[in-house]
Short mmCIF file of C-alpha atoms in Angstrom, two decimals:
data_model
loop_
_atom_site.label_atom_id
_atom_site.label_comp_id
_atom_site.label_asym_id
_atom_site.label_seq_id
_atom_site.Cartn_x
_atom_site.Cartn_y
_atom_site.Cartn_z
CA MET A 380 23.39 10.54 -1.93
CA LYS A 381 23.82 12.95 1.03
CA SER A 382 25.68 11.58 4.29
CA PHE A 383 23.60 10.47 6.86
CA THR A 384 24.40 8.84 10.28
CA TYR A 385 23.19 5.05 11.18
CA GLU A 386 22.28 2.88 14.12
CA ARG A 387 20.81 -0.37 14.76
CA ALA A 388 17.96 -0.45 17.29
CA GLU A 389 17.60 -3.71 19.55
CA THR A 390 14.02 -2.86 20.89
CA PRO A 391 11.21 -1.32 19.69
CA ALA A 392 11.56 1.44 22.51
CA ALA A 393 15.07 2.04 21.80
CA ALA A 394 14.23 2.71 18.16
CA THR A 395 11.18 4.97 19.14
CA ALA A 396 13.08 6.95 21.59
CA ALA A 397 16.29 7.21 18.74
CA PHE A 398 13.75 8.85 16.49
CA ALA A 399 12.69 11.19 18.96
CA ARG A 400 16.03 12.34 20.11
CA THR A 401 17.23 12.89 16.54
CA PRO A 402 16.00 15.70 14.14
CA GLY A 403 15.71 14.33 10.37
CA ALA A 404 15.56 10.38 11.51
CA ARG A 405 13.93 7.57 9.32
CA PHE A 406 13.24 4.20 10.06
CA ILE A 407 14.67 1.56 7.69
CA ALA A 408 14.07 -2.15 7.43
CA GLY A 409 14.21 -4.06 3.64
CA GLY A 410 14.94 -0.46 2.33
CA THR A 411 13.78 -1.41 -1.18
CA ASN A 412 12.33 2.00 -1.56
CA LEU A 413 13.60 4.60 0.83
CA LEU A 414 17.32 4.06 -0.71
CA ASP A 415 16.15 4.49 -4.39
CA LEU A 416 14.66 7.60 -2.96
CA MET A 417 17.65 8.73 -1.04
CA LYS A 418 20.06 8.13 -4.13
CA LEU A 419 17.39 10.74 -5.96
CA GLU A 420 17.60 13.16 -3.05
CA ILE A 421 13.94 12.95 -2.71
CA GLU A 422 14.38 11.48 0.70
CA THR A 423 17.24 12.93 2.60
CA PRO A 424 17.11 11.58 5.95
CA ALA A 425 19.98 12.78 8.50
CA HIS A 426 19.67 9.44 10.61
CA LEU A 427 18.71 5.82 9.91
CA ILE A 428 17.09 3.95 12.41
CA ASP A 429 17.37 0.13 11.57
CA VAL A 430 14.47 -1.74 12.74
CA SER A 431 15.25 -5.05 11.05
CA ARG A 432 16.35 -6.91 14.29
CA LEU A 433 13.22 -6.32 16.44
CA GLY A 434 11.74 -9.91 15.89
CA PHE A 435 8.72 -8.69 14.14
CA ASP A 436 9.28 -11.66 11.67
CA ARG A 437 6.74 -14.07 12.79
CA ILE A 438 3.34 -15.04 11.44
CA GLU A 439 0.99 -15.92 14.10
CA ALA A 440 -2.47 -17.22 15.07
CA THR A 441 -4.44 -14.49 16.91
CA ASN A 442 -7.24 -15.33 19.28
CA ASP A 443 -10.32 -14.80 17.17
CA GLY A 444 -9.00 -17.30 14.62
CA GLY A 445 -7.06 -14.86 12.29
CA LEU A 446 -3.30 -13.85 11.82
CA ARG A 447 -0.72 -11.40 13.08
CA ILE A 448 1.78 -10.73 10.50
CA GLY A 449 5.32 -8.93 11.79
CA ALA A 450 5.90 -5.86 10.56
CA MET A 451 9.25 -7.16 9.19
CA VAL A 452 7.96 -10.51 7.61
CA ARG A 453 9.53 -10.13 4.13
CA ASN A 454 7.17 -10.54 1.43
CA THR A 455 8.30 -13.48 -0.12
CA ASP A 456 7.79 -15.40 3.03
CA LEU A 457 4.41 -14.11 3.78
CA ALA A 458 3.39 -15.23 -0.10
CA SER A 459 4.35 -18.81 0.78
CA ASP A 460 3.00 -19.31 3.94
CA ALA A 461 0.95 -22.08 3.85
CA ARG A 462 -2.00 -20.33 5.90
CA ILE A 463 -1.84 -17.31 3.96
CA ARG A 464 -2.05 -19.48 0.78
CA ARG A 465 -4.70 -21.51 1.86
CA ASP A 466 -7.19 -18.98 3.74
CA TYR A 467 -5.90 -15.70 2.44
CA GLY A 468 -5.10 -16.50 -1.13
CA LEU A 469 -5.94 -13.19 -2.12
CA LEU A 470 -3.08 -11.68 -0.09
CA ALA A 471 -0.59 -14.42 -1.72
CA ARG A 472 -1.75 -13.76 -5.46
CA ALA A 473 -1.28 -9.85 -4.59
CA LEU A 474 2.21 -10.11 -3.55
CA VAL A 475 3.21 -12.23 -6.14
CA ALA A 476 2.09 -9.95 -8.60
CA GLY A 477 3.34 -6.95 -7.06
CA ALA A 478 7.12 -7.15 -7.42
CA SER A 479 10.16 -9.43 -8.48
CA GLY A 480 11.41 -12.33 -6.21
CA GLN A 481 14.35 -10.27 -5.66
CA LEU A 482 12.37 -7.35 -4.25
CA ARG A 483 10.21 -9.61 -2.62
CA ASN A 484 13.03 -11.24 -0.54
CA LYS A 485 13.76 -7.89 0.74
CA ALA A 486 10.58 -5.90 1.21
CA THR A 487 8.97 -5.77 4.37
CA THR A 488 5.16 -6.09 5.55
CA ALA A 489 5.14 -2.55 7.00
CA GLY A 490 7.47 -1.16 4.00
CA ASN A 491 4.98 -2.39 1.49
CA LEU A 492 2.65 -0.37 3.07
CA LEU A 493 4.61 2.77 3.37
CA GLN A 494 6.04 2.86 -0.33
CA ARG A 495 5.43 6.16 -1.80
CA THR A 496 3.91 7.19 -4.98
CA ARG A 497 5.18 5.87 -8.25
CA CYS A 498 4.22 9.37 -9.89
CA PRO A 499 6.71 10.45 -12.62
CA TYR A 500 6.72 13.89 -11.28
CA PHE A 501 7.34 12.75 -7.68
CA TYR A 502 10.53 10.99 -9.36
CA ASP A 503 11.80 14.26 -11.29
CA THR A 504 13.23 16.52 -8.82
CA ASN A 505 13.32 19.24 -11.75
CA GLN A 506 9.38 19.14 -11.64
CA PRO A 507 7.20 20.67 -8.77
CA CYS A 508 5.53 18.23 -6.60
CA ASN A 509 3.72 19.01 -3.27
CA LYS A 510 4.13 15.44 -2.37
CA ARG A 511 7.86 15.89 -2.53
CA LYS A 512 8.15 19.64 -1.59
CA PRO A 513 5.12 21.03 -0.08
CA GLY A 514 3.67 24.36 -1.72
CA SER A 515 5.58 23.94 -4.80
CA GLY A 516 2.80 22.75 -7.26
CA CYS A 517 1.56 19.70 -9.03
CA ALA A 518 3.03 19.05 -11.87
CA ALA A 519 0.84 16.24 -12.66
CA ILE A 520 -2.32 18.32 -13.11
CA GLY A 521 -2.39 19.31 -16.66
CA GLY A 522 0.59 17.29 -17.38
CA PHE A 523 0.83 13.39 -18.29
CA SER A 524 -1.69 11.80 -16.00
CA ARG A 525 -2.69 8.75 -17.59
CA LEU A 526 -1.54 6.81 -14.56
CA HIS A 527 -2.95 9.20 -12.05
CA ALA A 528 -5.94 8.86 -9.64
CA VAL A 529 -9.66 9.16 -10.69
CA ILE A 530 -11.02 9.48 -7.36
CA GLY A 531 -9.98 11.08 -3.77
CA ALA A 532 -7.70 13.22 -5.62
CA SER A 533 -7.30 17.13 -4.80
CA GLU A 534 -6.11 20.39 -6.32
CA ALA A 535 -2.63 19.72 -4.88
CA CYS A 536 -1.99 15.86 -5.77
CA ILE A 537 -3.54 13.29 -8.05
CA ALA A 538 -0.98 10.73 -7.35
CA ILE A 539 -1.88 7.04 -6.60
CA HIS A 540 -0.68 4.72 -3.61
CA PRO A 541 1.22 1.83 -5.66
CA SER A 542 1.14 -1.20 -3.34
CA ASP A 543 -0.77 -4.33 -4.40
CA MET A 544 -0.55 -5.75 -1.19
CA ALA A 545 -2.37 -3.21 0.52
CA VAL A 546 -5.25 -3.61 -2.11
CA ALA A 547 -5.23 -7.22 -0.82
CA MET A 548 -5.34 -6.28 2.95
CA GLN A 549 -7.90 -3.60 2.27
CA ALA A 550 -10.42 -6.32 1.10
CA LEU A 551 -9.52 -8.41 4.00
CA ASP A 552 -10.25 -6.22 6.55
CA ALA A 553 -6.78 -5.71 7.98
CA ALA A 554 -5.91 -3.03 10.76
CA VAL A 555 -2.32 -1.80 11.67
CA GLU A 556 -0.85 -2.11 15.01
CA THR A 557 1.80 0.29 16.21
CA VAL A 558 3.81 1.63 19.16
CA ASP A 559 4.48 5.33 19.30
CA ALA A 560 7.65 6.54 21.56
CA ALA A 561 5.61 6.62 24.91
CA GLY A 562 5.31 3.11 24.66
CA LYS A 563 1.71 3.52 23.59
CA ALA A 564 0.20 0.56 21.44
CA ARG A 565 -2.87 1.35 18.87
CA SER A 566 -4.64 -0.49 16.19
CA ILE A 567 -5.67 1.40 13.11
CA ALA A 568 -8.18 -0.15 10.22
CA LEU A 569 -6.28 -0.01 6.85
CA ALA A 570 -9.35 1.74 5.57
CA ASP A 571 -8.39 4.61 8.00
CA PHE A 572 -4.64 4.50 7.97
CA TYR A 573 -3.83 6.64 4.48
CA ARG A 574 -4.61 10.33 4.52
CA ALA A 575 -6.42 12.08 1.90
CA PRO A 576 -3.99 14.56 0.10
CA GLY A 577 -5.83 17.87 0.41
CA SER A 578 -3.63 20.41 0.46
CA THR A 579 -1.01 18.32 2.55
CA PRO A 580 -0.38 15.49 0.10
CA HIS A 581 3.32 15.17 2.20
CA LEU A 582 1.18 13.74 4.93
CA GLU A 583 0.56 10.09 3.56
CA THR A 584 -0.37 8.05 6.91
CA VAL A 585 -2.16 9.17 10.20
CA LEU A 586 1.11 7.79 11.70
CA ALA A 587 2.80 10.22 14.27
CA PRO A 588 6.37 11.13 14.18
CA GLY A 589 8.31 8.55 15.26
CA GLU A 590 5.29 6.02 15.66
CA LEU A 591 6.47 2.64 14.59
CA ILE A 592 4.26 -0.25 12.66
CA THR A 593 4.68 -3.54 14.45
CA ALA A 594 2.37 -5.76 12.63
CA VAL A 595 -0.83 -6.22 10.56
CA THR A 596 -3.64 -8.41 11.68
CA LEU A 597 -6.12 -10.07 9.65
CA PRO A 598 -9.44 -11.22 11.05
CA LYS A 599 -10.61 -14.87 10.76
CA PRO A 600 -10.95 -16.35 7.13
CA PRO A 601 -13.48 -14.63 5.19
CA GLY A 602 -14.26 -17.86 2.81
CA GLY A 603 -15.14 -17.36 -0.39
CA THR A 604 -13.23 -17.16 -3.85
CA HIS A 605 -10.08 -15.13 -3.65
CA ILE A 606 -9.13 -13.11 -6.86
CA TYR A 607 -6.67 -10.68 -7.38
CA HIS A 608 -6.63 -9.31 -11.25
CA LYS A 609 -3.97 -6.63 -11.97
CA VAL A 610 -4.34 -4.85 -15.38
CA ARG A 611 -0.72 -3.47 -16.32
CA ASP A 612 1.17 -2.26 -19.21
CA ARG A 613 3.28 -5.08 -19.58
CA ALA A 614 3.43 -8.41 -17.43
CA SER A 615 6.48 -8.00 -16.15
CA TYR A 616 6.10 -6.34 -12.54
CA ALA A 617 4.75 -3.09 -13.86
CA PHE A 618 2.45 -0.83 -11.44
CA ALA A 619 -1.07 -1.31 -11.95
CA LEU A 620 -3.53 0.63 -14.23
CA ILE A 621 -6.04 -0.82 -11.97
CA SER A 622 -6.12 -3.65 -9.89
CA VAL A 623 -9.02 -5.46 -8.28
CA GLY A 624 -9.08 -7.62 -5.20
CA ALA A 625 -11.86 -9.66 -4.34
CA VAL A 626 -13.73 -12.16 -1.89
CA ILE A 627 -16.67 -13.29 -3.46
CA ARG A 628 -19.02 -15.92 -1.83
CA ARG A 629 -21.36 -18.47 -3.58
CA ASP A 630 -24.43 -16.20 -2.97
CA GLY A 631 -22.62 -13.30 -4.92
CA SER A 632 -21.86 -11.17 -1.70
CA GLY A 633 -18.47 -10.49 -0.89
CA HIS A 634 -15.46 -7.78 -0.51
CA VAL A 635 -13.72 -5.63 -3.52
CA ALA A 636 -11.29 -3.13 -3.38
CA LEU A 637 -9.72 -1.44 -6.25
CA GLY A 638 -5.88 -0.31 -6.88
CA GLY A 639 -4.64 2.48 -9.42
CA VAL A 640 -7.50 4.66 -9.01
CA GLY A 641 -6.74 6.88 -5.91
CA TYR A 642 -4.40 7.68 -2.85
CA LYS A 643 -5.17 4.44 -1.21
CA PRO A 644 -6.84 0.90 -1.80
CA TRP A 645 -10.30 2.13 -2.56
CA ARG A 646 -12.89 -0.21 -1.05
CA VAL A 647 -16.73 1.24 -0.41
CA ALA A 648 -19.23 -0.48 1.68
CA ALA A 649 -21.91 0.36 -0.89
CA ALA A 650 -20.14 -1.40 -3.67
CA ASP A 651 -19.86 -4.70 -1.58
CA ALA A 652 -23.49 -4.21 -1.18
CA GLU A 653 -23.88 -3.99 -4.89
CA LEU A 654 -21.93 -7.03 -5.92
CA PRO A 655 -24.88 -9.63 -5.87
CA ARG A 656 -26.41 -7.02 -8.95
CA GLY A 657 -23.23 -7.12 -10.99
CA ALA A 658 -20.02 -5.45 -11.82
CA LYS A 659 -21.86 -2.18 -13.54
CA ALA A 660 -23.90 -1.71 -10.15
CA ALA A 661 -20.74 -2.21 -8.03
CA ALA A 662 -18.54 -0.37 -10.21
CA SER A 663 -20.65 2.59 -10.24
CA ALA A 664 -20.66 2.67 -6.35
CA LEU A 665 -16.97 2.23 -6.15
CA LEU A 666 -16.32 5.19 -8.73
CA ALA A 667 -19.04 7.72 -7.19
CA GLY A 668 -17.80 11.23 -7.58
CA ALA A 669 -14.63 10.16 -9.74
CA LYS A 670 -13.03 12.91 -11.42
CA THR A 671 -10.92 12.11 -14.95
CA SER A 672 -8.61 13.95 -17.21
CA HIS A 673 -8.62 12.98 -20.77
CA GLU A 674 -5.44 10.58 -20.30
CA ASN A 675 -7.40 8.76 -17.59
CA ALA A 676 -10.67 8.50 -18.15
CA TYR A 677 -9.85 4.92 -19.55
CA LYS A 678 -9.89 3.51 -15.99
CA LEU A 679 -13.61 4.13 -15.15
CA PRO A 680 -14.84 1.65 -17.90
CA LEU A 681 -11.62 -0.51 -17.11
CA VAL A 682 -12.86 -0.68 -13.72
CA GLU A 683 -16.21 -2.33 -14.77
CA ARG A 684 -14.79 -4.63 -17.26
CA THR A 685 -12.26 -6.06 -14.81
CA LEU A 686 -14.77 -6.11 -12.08
CA ALA A 687 -17.14 -8.21 -14.32
CA ALA A 688 -14.08 -10.70 -15.27
CA VAL A 689 -13.42 -10.95 -11.61
CA LEU A 690 -17.01 -11.68 -11.09
CA ALA A 691 -17.23 -14.08 -14.00
CA GLN A 692 -14.17 -15.74 -12.41
CA ALA A 693 -15.88 -16.26 -9.36
CA LYS A 694 -18.85 -18.06 -10.75
CA GLY A 695 -16.71 -20.51 -12.35
#
């Protein structure tokens, strides 16, 4: 690991100011992803700004009947919160499916959204990776692509986003609240938070340099049956081959988002509209425009079958 400097920010303004004045700075809270990447010298920040003590560690009711989840709320605390379990069960189930208890005790809400891909070529510094080193190429294209994206990819990158929590939050219409170095706050729909890889896959979100996530908001509870179904190679905290997060109402309508298929949690309005017609119609809308390799083509029928299982479970 390369040497770096460290400071602990006491206020959001201090954190964003420190980022602005220090080239090569990165924010750190739980560190469950960043520290691993630093050990491998995939990430080499010159300066770490600890934002874990800024007070963004509460879950609060909003005026519209929803919840505001602080950026530093630990995944364990979020999954076990009575309001989350009662009204947003999809989110609790996705969090528990996402990692071991030890990791959930450290991982934060913001960090979970910002975790980087688990592409093996991204982690192998001997292989070209446009996400790790822009312009170097993509070893996954033409290589081992069984785990990779079938939709939303580009000629520069076919990596997927690994977060289970983000899939649930996408199905629940979450929004991300931030503050920048000038103190300006904004709210970003999670659907608009992740950048398509295009020719710049190293730019993964719409956050500006130094922009700090302060919270994630959920609208009022959507009702219905909440299901998170994750298909993986092994039951013990493997990343999803595909996952389905769904809220299904009694009339068959609802919301559905996919994990393991693209650079972000995948949700399509047309697929939500097709849910009452069944899994085949909804899956067809979700996967419109999909492009597969011979190794990951299995994901298309797997999405339809898993969605069918979710809809059958919702009907009891």
